[in-house]
Amino acid sequence: MTDTVDRADEVREVERIIIRFAGDSGDGMQLTGDRFTSASALFGNDLATLPEFPAEIRAPAGTLAGVSAFQVHISDHDITTPGDAPNVLVAMNPAALKADLHTLESGGTVIINSDAFEERNLAKAGYEHNPLEDNTLDGYTVITAPMTSLTKEACKDLGVKPRDAERSKNFFALGLVSWLYSRPEEPTMLWIQEKFKGRDLVIAANEAAYRAGNAFGETAELSASRMTVRPAQLPAGTYTNINGNTALSWGLIAASQQAGLPLFLGSYPITPASDILHELSKHKNFGVRTFQAEDEIAAVGSALGASYGGHIGITTTSGPGVALKGETLGLAVSLELPLVVIDIQRGGPSTGLPTKTEAADLMMAMYGRHGEAPMPIVAASSPADCFDAAIEAVRIALEYRTPVMLLSDGYLANGTEPWKLPDIDSLPSIDIEFASELNGVDSEGREVYWPYVRNDDLARPWAIPGTEALMHRIGGIEKQDGTGNISYDPANHEFMVRLREERILKIADKLPPLEVMGDDDADILVVGWGSTWGAITSAVGRLRSGGTKVASVHLRHLYPFAPNLGELLQRFDHVVVPEMNLGQLTKLLRAEFLVDAKAISKVSGQPFTAAELVTKIQEVAR
Amino acid sequence: MSAVPVTTKKDWSSDQEVRWCPGCGDYSILTAMQLLMPELEVRREDTVFISGIGCAARFPYYMNTYGMHSIHGRSPAIATGLAMARPDLDVWVVGGDGDMLSIGGNHLIHALRRNINLTILLFNNQIYGLTKGQYSPTSEVGKVTKSTPMGSIDQPFNPISVALGAEATFVARTHDMDRGHMQEMFRRAHDHQGSAIVEVFQNCNVFNDGAFNAITKKDARDAMLINLTHGEPVRFGVDGERGVMIVDGTAKIVDVAEVGIDALHVHDETAPDPSVAFAISRLADDRESPTPVGVLRSVQRREYGESVSSQIAAAQDTKGPGDLHGLLRSLPTWDVS
């Protein structure tokens, strides 16, 4: 709306706003949130998002189980989380209000589609009285708009059927919220035209609904509620707004380019990992082969087969899939071939909470195989960081000829943040050479190829089929070091078990030392891994600005640990470990370093908020 | 590429000591294969044998090619990844009835339906050998083993019927007592574009000795093996006195004198519909009845790896080769100065 500029002086400037869009699964709240986010990204805000949706594709309409929400935090400065309590809640129906009102800050703003607050919907949500008419919303700023009927009205003359028009009501909400928080209209209009190309009526309806929402803000005299968040002062560069699964997919492609080897993805669909399969399937022009296997076991098996053939074998899954892949991972450990297993963790055990986040697969990543079967573990810390984490996982797998576990989670997978695009020339190089020459002499003095001869890193040579004269056999039976021949010799097995551990631990020799953030002379060290990075960074920042001395360190490598971790832990009186599990890293730290590390656990299916961590860390400080 | 070097059996034999039980049928299959390889005009370095677990799965160790002895049941999946990544290779898969039809049954049928370029050899001895004698998914009902002291109550798979049900494009059966026939089947399977499966009746002389004697012993073969030859009437017996007719979709064994030679089914391995081949596969559910051997089905369908490669080529044609800089800018971007 052009008026935005004219009335700019009426718009209150704030540093940040947290908005939560909530509605029925069929109301299009993910799309609404996503559009608001994109417009804010292009406007130049820093931001972080948290989509939350039910596991059912269409949960019963109007029920609490069917509520789908999208939280976005926009800011004029660097932020790392989707925010604590939202300032604004958009509730498209009574169930959304019932489910999410408790998350809203006290005195916050509620924007309500009043058309949806009729008897049937109220009953489905479990309201005995209409919350718009009793004292439920006392103390909040309430903006009600008959979104459904106004959308229908706006579409009346367009030739759109009323039922179809109703579907555009999320664009009414978006138009209204965009007016209230001064978001530019253009990106959304362009998106509508692109997305619905060829469906002119849908374009017209969505545009009309958006403008009607915009106009409602003006005519209903809501100016007092208007705010804006100025662009953030971020480091210079080109930015894009990216979620973790996309960043991870692109990281795999980048690693493939850096290594000069083709990428092979074997995968079986599973929430919340499937989007990586979808994304990589779009990029066959990079030479990427994607294979939707018959099951999780075939997915990892095919990836291992591709690695044997000289490709970068990748398999993507979530916890239940990792459980199924375990035996093949043991084989990969024994074969000493590169392989990257990507676990987008979700709430467990069993089917658990497929669409909710958790980080309780660390022990499975560490120990979820029979025998002594060590695998390096790399974890991503933010949506954009998934790009770098993917490159690191591939680098370790290729250079050390080992399967690697890469841990992300549902929150990183779907959450977004602005990402300063890296300079491609600055990406880490991955230098790999296949074996091409004989490397041993047999008992009769003949030159032969031995698959288990080792280099300085204790990695074996990688001779791929098709290489003349290097024919050899490998397998899951214990083999003699060097020759690779089957060996049941007790001393050899003992040697090989220890060697397999040693060679993985040796990876740490070349890892960069960890750097402590915050106060080096603090009593408390907060140790994080995975997606807790955002909340920890924000919490530590708040505590320090409040005068509490605190330090933090975030682990990229969970196995082996960075070489200076033990020394670093010893320097602090208190070590606390926020984890979205019951203390798995905590146990590893205690076992490895004999420190009295204490877990701060959360297993509700939602990420930590910074506020929660501030409170918990303060308890330790006292 | 220079010409494929001339090789002998010795060139295809690895330096590893063969460790099957003396008298095992696997020896004759290995010999047949090592003798056949020099005739296939392929290079050892371009040949890969992948196996799962079981007695048969030791096979790759004895071939002087590339090879992987993997885990139980998964060889078709691992081989699928390799064949997709490396269509230039000859990938063979070797396994037994437990490996391929029990723990790995799912991978087998999916490999077959996809028609990926694998040559799959299923050594069927109707018993678990390596775990010392439990009944297998091809053991007959009533079989007394360590795990079935009162007799097996499981209906067995007929591997040929399973393969045809999965619409495999090449399906054949042979047995370990006839090197020439084995080699012919292996050669045909190797030359086939797509997934090819050969069931090999293989004697386990320790845990299931003589399981196929009634049909594969030299003096029994004429009467008990129904040799299928493309384009020929299906006929068997010492004097060719018996034959096979297809009646209402079912295969029936008939006396030629009774029905006349023109009534016999003329074998067509290239029939697009697998129904008749399936009917023929149903002729024998035990190892005491006349049993079809030879190529039951050999049809052309697009090979999976070729489809994979052509999609990549098409993507590169339309989008150009991958450009990472462009990919990172494929979502909306903004500049901060």
Short mmCIF file of N, CA, C and O in Angstrom, two decimals, chain A residues 507-597:
data_model
loop_
_atom_site.label_atom_id
_atom_site.label_comp_id
_atom_site.label_asym_id
_atom_site.label_seq_id
_atom_site.Cartn_x
_atom_site.Cartn_y
_atom_site.Cartn_z
N ILE A 507 41.49 -38.41 13.75
CA ILE A 507 40.90 -37.31 12.97
C ILE A 507 41.03 -36.01 13.77
O ILE A 507 41.23 -34.92 13.21
N ALA A 508 40.94 -36.13 15.11
CA ALA A 508 41.00 -34.94 15.97
C ALA A 508 42.32 -34.18 15.81
O ALA A 508 42.36 -32.96 16.01
N ASP A 509 43.39 -34.90 15.45
CA ASP A 509 44.69 -34.24 15.32
C ASP A 509 44.65 -33.03 14.40
O ASP A 509 45.40 -32.07 14.58
N LYS A 510 43.78 -33.12 13.39
CA LYS A 510 43.77 -32.03 12.40
C LYS A 510 42.55 -31.12 12.55
O LYS A 510 42.27 -30.31 11.67
N LEU A 511 41.81 -31.28 13.64
CA LEU A 511 40.66 -30.39 13.85
C LEU A 511 41.12 -29.09 14.49
O LEU A 511 42.03 -29.09 15.32
N PRO A 512 40.47 -27.99 14.14
CA PRO A 512 40.83 -26.72 14.78
C PRO A 512 40.42 -26.75 16.25
O PRO A 512 39.44 -27.38 16.60
N PRO A 513 41.19 -26.08 17.13
CA PRO A 513 40.81 -26.05 18.55
C PRO A 513 39.50 -25.29 18.74
O PRO A 513 39.18 -24.38 17.97
N LEU A 514 38.77 -25.65 19.76
CA LEU A 514 37.52 -24.95 20.07
C LEU A 514 37.83 -23.57 20.63
O LEU A 514 38.83 -23.40 21.34
N GLU A 515 36.96 -22.62 20.33
CA GLU A 515 37.14 -21.28 20.88
C GLU A 515 36.02 -20.98 21.85
O GLU A 515 34.85 -21.22 21.55
N VAL A 516 36.39 -20.45 23.00
CA VAL A 516 35.39 -20.10 24.00
C VAL A 516 34.79 -18.74 23.64
O VAL A 516 35.51 -17.81 23.31
N MET A 517 33.46 -18.68 23.71
CA MET A 517 32.79 -17.39 23.52
C MET A 517 32.41 -16.86 24.90
O MET A 517 32.14 -17.64 25.80
N GLY A 518 32.39 -15.55 25.03
CA GLY A 518 31.99 -14.96 26.31
C GLY A 518 33.18 -14.72 27.21
O GLY A 518 34.29 -14.45 26.76
N ASP A 519 32.92 -14.86 28.53
CA ASP A 519 33.92 -14.48 29.52
C ASP A 519 34.87 -15.63 29.82
O ASP A 519 34.47 -16.64 30.41
N ASP A 520 36.11 -15.44 29.44
CA ASP A 520 37.12 -16.48 29.67
C ASP A 520 37.31 -16.77 31.16
O ASP A 520 37.68 -17.87 31.55
N ASP A 521 37.06 -15.73 31.99
CA ASP A 521 37.28 -15.90 33.43
C ASP A 521 35.99 -16.23 34.18
O ASP A 521 35.91 -16.09 35.40
N ALA A 522 34.97 -16.67 33.45
CA ALA A 522 33.70 -17.01 34.10
C ALA A 522 33.83 -18.30 34.90
O ALA A 522 34.77 -19.07 34.71
N ASP A 523 32.87 -18.52 35.82
CA ASP A 523 32.83 -19.78 36.56
C ASP A 523 32.07 -20.85 35.78
O ASP A 523 32.25 -22.04 35.98
N ILE A 524 31.20 -20.37 34.90
CA ILE A 524 30.29 -21.30 34.23
C ILE A 524 30.64 -21.40 32.74
O ILE A 524 30.79 -20.39 32.05
N LEU A 525 30.73 -22.63 32.29
CA LEU A 525 30.87 -22.88 30.85
C LEU A 525 29.62 -23.61 30.37
O LEU A 525 29.24 -24.65 30.92
N VAL A 526 28.99 -23.04 29.35
CA VAL A 526 27.83 -23.70 28.74
C VAL A 526 28.34 -24.44 27.51
O VAL A 526 28.89 -23.83 26.59
N VAL A 527 28.16 -25.76 27.51
CA VAL A 527 28.62 -26.55 26.37
C VAL A 527 27.40 -26.95 25.55
O VAL A 527 26.45 -27.53 26.08
N GLY A 528 27.42 -26.62 24.27
CA GLY A 528 26.28 -26.94 23.42
C GLY A 528 26.67 -27.79 22.23
O GLY A 528 27.85 -27.90 21.89
N TRP A 529 25.67 -28.41 21.66
CA TRP A 529 25.87 -29.09 20.38
C TRP A 529 24.55 -29.03 19.62
O TRP A 529 23.48 -28.94 20.20
N GLY A 530 24.63 -29.03 18.29
CA GLY A 530 23.44 -29.06 17.46
C GLY A 530 22.67 -27.76 17.52
O GLY A 530 23.22 -26.68 17.71
N SER A 531 21.35 -27.88 17.43
CA SER A 531 20.50 -26.71 17.22
C SER A 531 20.33 -25.85 18.45
O SER A 531 19.66 -24.82 18.40
N THR A 532 20.91 -26.24 19.58
CA THR A 532 20.82 -25.40 20.77
C THR A 532 21.70 -24.15 20.65
O THR A 532 21.61 -23.26 21.48
N TRP A 533 22.51 -24.09 19.61
CA TRP A 533 23.43 -22.97 19.44
C TRP A 533 22.73 -21.62 19.52
O TRP A 533 23.18 -20.70 20.22
N GLY A 534 21.61 -21.49 18.81
CA GLY A 534 20.92 -20.19 18.76
C GLY A 534 20.47 -19.76 20.14
O GLY A 534 20.71 -18.62 20.57
N ALA A 535 19.80 -20.67 20.85
CA ALA A 535 19.26 -20.32 22.17
C ALA A 535 20.41 -20.07 23.16
O ALA A 535 20.33 -19.15 23.99
N ILE A 536 21.45 -20.86 23.07
CA ILE A 536 22.59 -20.67 23.99
C ILE A 536 23.26 -19.32 23.73
O ILE A 536 23.54 -18.56 24.66
N THR A 537 23.49 -19.03 22.47
CA THR A 537 24.16 -17.77 22.12
C THR A 537 23.35 -16.58 22.62
O THR A 537 23.88 -15.63 23.20
N SER A 538 22.04 -16.66 22.41
CA SER A 538 21.17 -15.57 22.83
C SER A 538 21.13 -15.47 24.36
O SER A 538 21.22 -14.37 24.94
N ALA A 539 21.02 -16.61 25.03
CA ALA A 539 20.94 -16.61 26.49
C ALA A 539 22.24 -16.09 27.12
O ALA A 539 22.22 -15.29 28.06
N VAL A 540 23.36 -16.56 26.58
CA VAL A 540 24.65 -16.13 27.13
C VAL A 540 24.82 -14.62 26.91
O VAL A 540 25.28 -13.89 27.81
N GLY A 541 24.39 -14.14 25.77
CA GLY A 541 24.45 -12.70 25.49
C GLY A 541 23.64 -11.91 26.50
O GLY A 541 24.10 -10.90 27.05
N ARG A 542 22.42 -12.38 26.79
CA ARG A 542 21.56 -11.68 27.75
C ARG A 542 22.16 -11.70 29.15
O ARG A 542 22.14 -10.70 29.86
N LEU A 543 22.66 -12.86 29.55
CA LEU A 543 23.24 -12.96 30.90
C LEU A 543 24.42 -12.02 31.04
O LEU A 543 24.59 -11.35 32.06
N ARG A 544 25.24 -11.96 30.01
CA ARG A 544 26.43 -11.12 30.09
C ARG A 544 26.04 -9.65 30.11
O ARG A 544 26.63 -8.85 30.85
N SER A 545 25.04 -9.28 29.31
CA SER A 545 24.65 -7.86 29.37
C SER A 545 23.99 -7.55 30.70
O SER A 545 23.94 -6.40 31.12
N GLY A 546 23.47 -8.59 31.39
CA GLY A 546 22.92 -8.38 32.73
C GLY A 546 23.97 -8.46 33.83
O GLY A 546 23.64 -8.43 35.01
N GLY A 547 25.22 -8.67 33.45
CA GLY A 547 26.29 -8.64 34.43
C GLY A 547 26.76 -10.00 34.93
O GLY A 547 27.67 -10.09 35.74
N THR A 548 26.13 -11.09 34.45
CA THR A 548 26.58 -12.42 34.87
C THR A 548 27.74 -12.84 33.97
O THR A 548 27.66 -12.73 32.75
N LYS A 549 28.77 -13.33 34.60
CA LYS A 549 29.90 -13.82 33.80
C LYS A 549 29.61 -15.26 33.37
O LYS A 549 29.34 -16.12 34.22
N VAL A 550 29.70 -15.49 32.12
CA VAL A 550 29.43 -16.83 31.61
C VAL A 550 30.15 -17.01 30.27
O VAL A 550 30.36 -16.04 29.53
N ALA A 551 30.56 -18.24 30.01
CA ALA A 551 31.23 -18.56 28.75
C ALA A 551 30.49 -19.71 28.08
O ALA A 551 29.75 -20.44 28.73
N SER A 552 30.69 -19.86 26.79
CA SER A 552 30.07 -20.99 26.11
C SER A 552 31.00 -21.52 25.02
O SER A 552 31.90 -20.82 24.55
N VAL A 553 30.77 -22.77 24.69
CA VAL A 553 31.51 -23.39 23.61
C VAL A 553 30.54 -24.32 22.88
O VAL A 553 29.67 -24.93 23.50
N HIS A 554 30.66 -24.36 21.56
CA HIS A 554 29.72 -25.18 20.79
C HIS A 554 30.48 -26.22 19.99
O HIS A 554 31.45 -25.90 19.32
N LEU A 555 30.04 -27.47 20.09
CA LEU A 555 30.78 -28.57 19.49
C LEU A 555 30.28 -28.90 18.08
O LEU A 555 29.13 -29.27 17.91
N ARG A 556 31.14 -28.77 17.11
CA ARG A 556 30.84 -29.22 15.74
C ARG A 556 31.06 -30.73 15.66
O ARG A 556 30.31 -31.43 15.02
N HIS A 557 32.13 -31.20 16.34
CA HIS A 557 32.48 -32.61 16.29
C HIS A 557 32.14 -33.28 17.61
O HIS A 557 32.65 -32.89 18.66
N LEU A 558 31.28 -34.29 17.54
CA LEU A 558 30.90 -35.02 18.74
C LEU A 558 31.74 -36.27 18.92
O LEU A 558 31.80 -36.84 20.00
N TYR A 559 32.30 -36.74 17.81
CA TYR A 559 33.25 -37.85 17.87
C TYR A 559 34.13 -37.80 16.65
O TYR A 559 33.60 -37.81 15.55
N PRO A 560 35.43 -37.71 16.78
CA PRO A 560 36.09 -37.44 18.05
C PRO A 560 35.89 -35.98 18.44
O PRO A 560 35.59 -35.14 17.60
N PHE A 561 36.06 -35.67 19.74
CA PHE A 561 35.97 -34.29 20.19
C PHE A 561 37.18 -33.50 19.71
O PHE A 561 38.24 -34.07 19.46
N ALA A 562 37.02 -32.20 19.62
CA ALA A 562 38.16 -31.33 19.29
C ALA A 562 39.25 -31.55 20.34
O ALA A 562 38.95 -31.83 21.51
N PRO A 563 40.51 -31.43 19.94
CA PRO A 563 41.61 -31.84 20.82
C PRO A 563 41.70 -31.08 22.15
O PRO A 563 42.17 -31.63 23.14
N ASN A 564 41.24 -29.84 22.18
CA ASN A 564 41.42 -29.06 23.43
C ASN A 564 40.19 -29.07 24.33
O ASN A 564 40.12 -28.31 25.30
N LEU A 565 39.19 -29.91 24.03
CA LEU A 565 37.96 -29.86 24.82
C LEU A 565 38.20 -30.20 26.30
O LEU A 565 37.70 -29.52 27.20
N GLY A 566 38.99 -31.25 26.54
CA GLY A 566 39.21 -31.69 27.92
C GLY A 566 39.84 -30.60 28.76
O GLY A 566 39.36 -30.26 29.85
N GLU A 567 40.88 -30.00 28.22
CA GLU A 567 41.60 -28.94 28.93
C GLU A 567 40.66 -27.77 29.20
O GLU A 567 40.66 -27.18 30.29
N LEU A 568 39.84 -27.48 28.22
CA LEU A 568 38.92 -26.35 28.32
C LEU A 568 37.87 -26.57 29.42
O LEU A 568 37.59 -25.67 30.22
N LEU A 569 37.34 -27.78 29.48
CA LEU A 569 36.33 -28.09 30.49
C LEU A 569 36.90 -27.94 31.91
O LEU A 569 36.20 -27.50 32.82
N GLN A 570 38.16 -28.32 32.06
CA GLN A 570 38.78 -28.29 33.39
C GLN A 570 38.93 -26.86 33.92
O GLN A 570 39.07 -26.65 35.12
N ARG A 571 38.88 -25.88 33.01
CA ARG A 571 39.13 -24.49 33.44
C ARG A 571 37.95 -23.87 34.16
O ARG A 571 38.06 -22.81 34.75
N PHE A 572 36.77 -24.48 34.09
CA PHE A 572 35.58 -23.85 34.65
C PHE A 572 35.04 -24.65 35.84
O PHE A 572 35.14 -25.88 35.87
N ASP A 573 34.51 -23.93 36.81
CA ASP A 573 33.96 -24.61 38.00
C ASP A 573 32.69 -25.37 37.67
O ASP A 573 32.41 -26.42 38.22
N HIS A 574 31.89 -24.77 36.79
CA HIS A 574 30.60 -25.39 36.44
C HIS A 574 30.53 -25.60 34.94
O HIS A 574 30.83 -24.70 34.15
N VAL A 575 30.12 -26.80 34.56
CA VAL A 575 29.89 -27.09 33.14
C VAL A 575 28.42 -27.49 33.00
O VAL A 575 27.97 -28.45 33.63
N VAL A 576 27.68 -26.74 32.22
CA VAL A 576 26.28 -27.10 31.98
C VAL A 576 26.08 -27.36 30.49
O VAL A 576 26.68 -26.71 29.64
N VAL A 577 25.20 -28.32 30.21
CA VAL A 577 25.02 -28.78 28.84
C VAL A 577 23.53 -28.77 28.47
O VAL A 577 22.81 -29.71 28.83
N PRO A 578 23.06 -27.72 27.82
CA PRO A 578 21.67 -27.74 27.36
C PRO A 578 21.53 -28.75 26.21
O PRO A 578 22.30 -28.70 25.26
N GLU A 579 20.59 -29.66 26.35
CA GLU A 579 20.41 -30.69 25.32
C GLU A 579 18.93 -31.01 25.17
O GLU A 579 18.21 -31.08 26.17
N MET A 580 18.51 -31.29 23.95
CA MET A 580 17.13 -31.71 23.73
C MET A 580 17.05 -33.23 23.85
O MET A 580 16.63 -33.95 22.95
N ASN A 581 17.53 -33.71 25.00
CA ASN A 581 17.47 -35.12 25.37
C ASN A 581 17.70 -35.15 26.87
O ASN A 581 17.75 -34.10 27.51
N LEU A 582 17.85 -36.32 27.45
CA LEU A 582 17.99 -36.39 28.90
C LEU A 582 19.46 -36.36 29.36
O LEU A 582 19.78 -36.85 30.44
N GLY A 583 20.33 -35.82 28.54
CA GLY A 583 21.70 -35.63 29.01
C GLY A 583 22.72 -36.53 28.33
O GLY A 583 23.63 -37.06 28.98
N GLN A 584 22.58 -36.72 27.04
CA GLN A 584 23.46 -37.67 26.35
C GLN A 584 24.89 -37.14 26.19
O GLN A 584 25.85 -37.85 26.45
N LEU A 585 25.03 -35.90 25.74
CA LEU A 585 26.39 -35.34 25.66
C LEU A 585 26.99 -35.22 27.06
O LEU A 585 28.17 -35.47 27.27
N THR A 586 26.12 -34.85 28.00
CA THR A 586 26.57 -34.73 29.38
C THR A 586 27.25 -36.03 29.83
O THR A 586 28.33 -36.00 30.43
N LYS A 587 26.60 -37.14 29.55
CA LYS A 587 27.18 -38.44 29.95
C LYS A 587 28.51 -38.67 29.26
O LYS A 587 29.46 -39.15 29.88
N LEU A 588 28.58 -38.33 27.98
CA LEU A 588 29.83 -38.54 27.25
C LEU A 588 30.95 -37.69 27.85
O LEU A 588 32.08 -38.15 28.01
N LEU A 589 30.64 -36.45 28.19
CA LEU A 589 31.66 -35.56 28.75
C LEU A 589 32.12 -36.07 30.11
O LEU A 589 33.31 -36.07 30.43
N ARG A 590 31.15 -36.51 30.90
CA ARG A 590 31.51 -37.02 32.24
C ARG A 590 32.39 -38.27 32.12
O ARG A 590 33.38 -38.41 32.82
N ALA A 591 32.01 -39.14 31.18
CA ALA A 591 32.76 -40.39 31.02
C ALA A 591 34.15 -40.13 30.47
O ALA A 591 35.13 -40.73 30.92
N GLU A 592 34.24 -39.21 29.53
CA GLU A 592 35.50 -38.99 28.85
C GLU A 592 36.46 -38.14 29.68
O GLU A 592 37.66 -38.37 29.69
N PHE A 593 35.91 -37.13 30.36
CA PHE A 593 36.79 -36.13 30.98
C PHE A 593 36.68 -36.07 32.51
O PHE A 593 37.33 -35.24 33.14
N LEU A 594 35.83 -36.90 33.11
CA LEU A 594 35.65 -36.89 34.56
C LEU A 594 35.32 -35.49 35.10
O LEU A 594 35.88 -35.05 36.11
N VAL A 595 34.47 -34.77 34.37
CA VAL A 595 34.03 -33.46 34.87
C VAL A 595 32.59 -33.59 35.34
O VAL A 595 31.84 -34.46 34.86
N ASP A 596 32.21 -32.71 36.27
CA ASP A 596 30.86 -32.79 36.84
C ASP A 596 29.89 -32.00 35.96
O ASP A 596 29.24 -31.05 36.41
N ALA A 597 29.81 -32.39 34.71
CA ALA A 597 28.91 -31.69 33.77
C ALA A 597 27.46 -31.97 34.15
O ALA A 597 27.14 -33.08 34.56
#
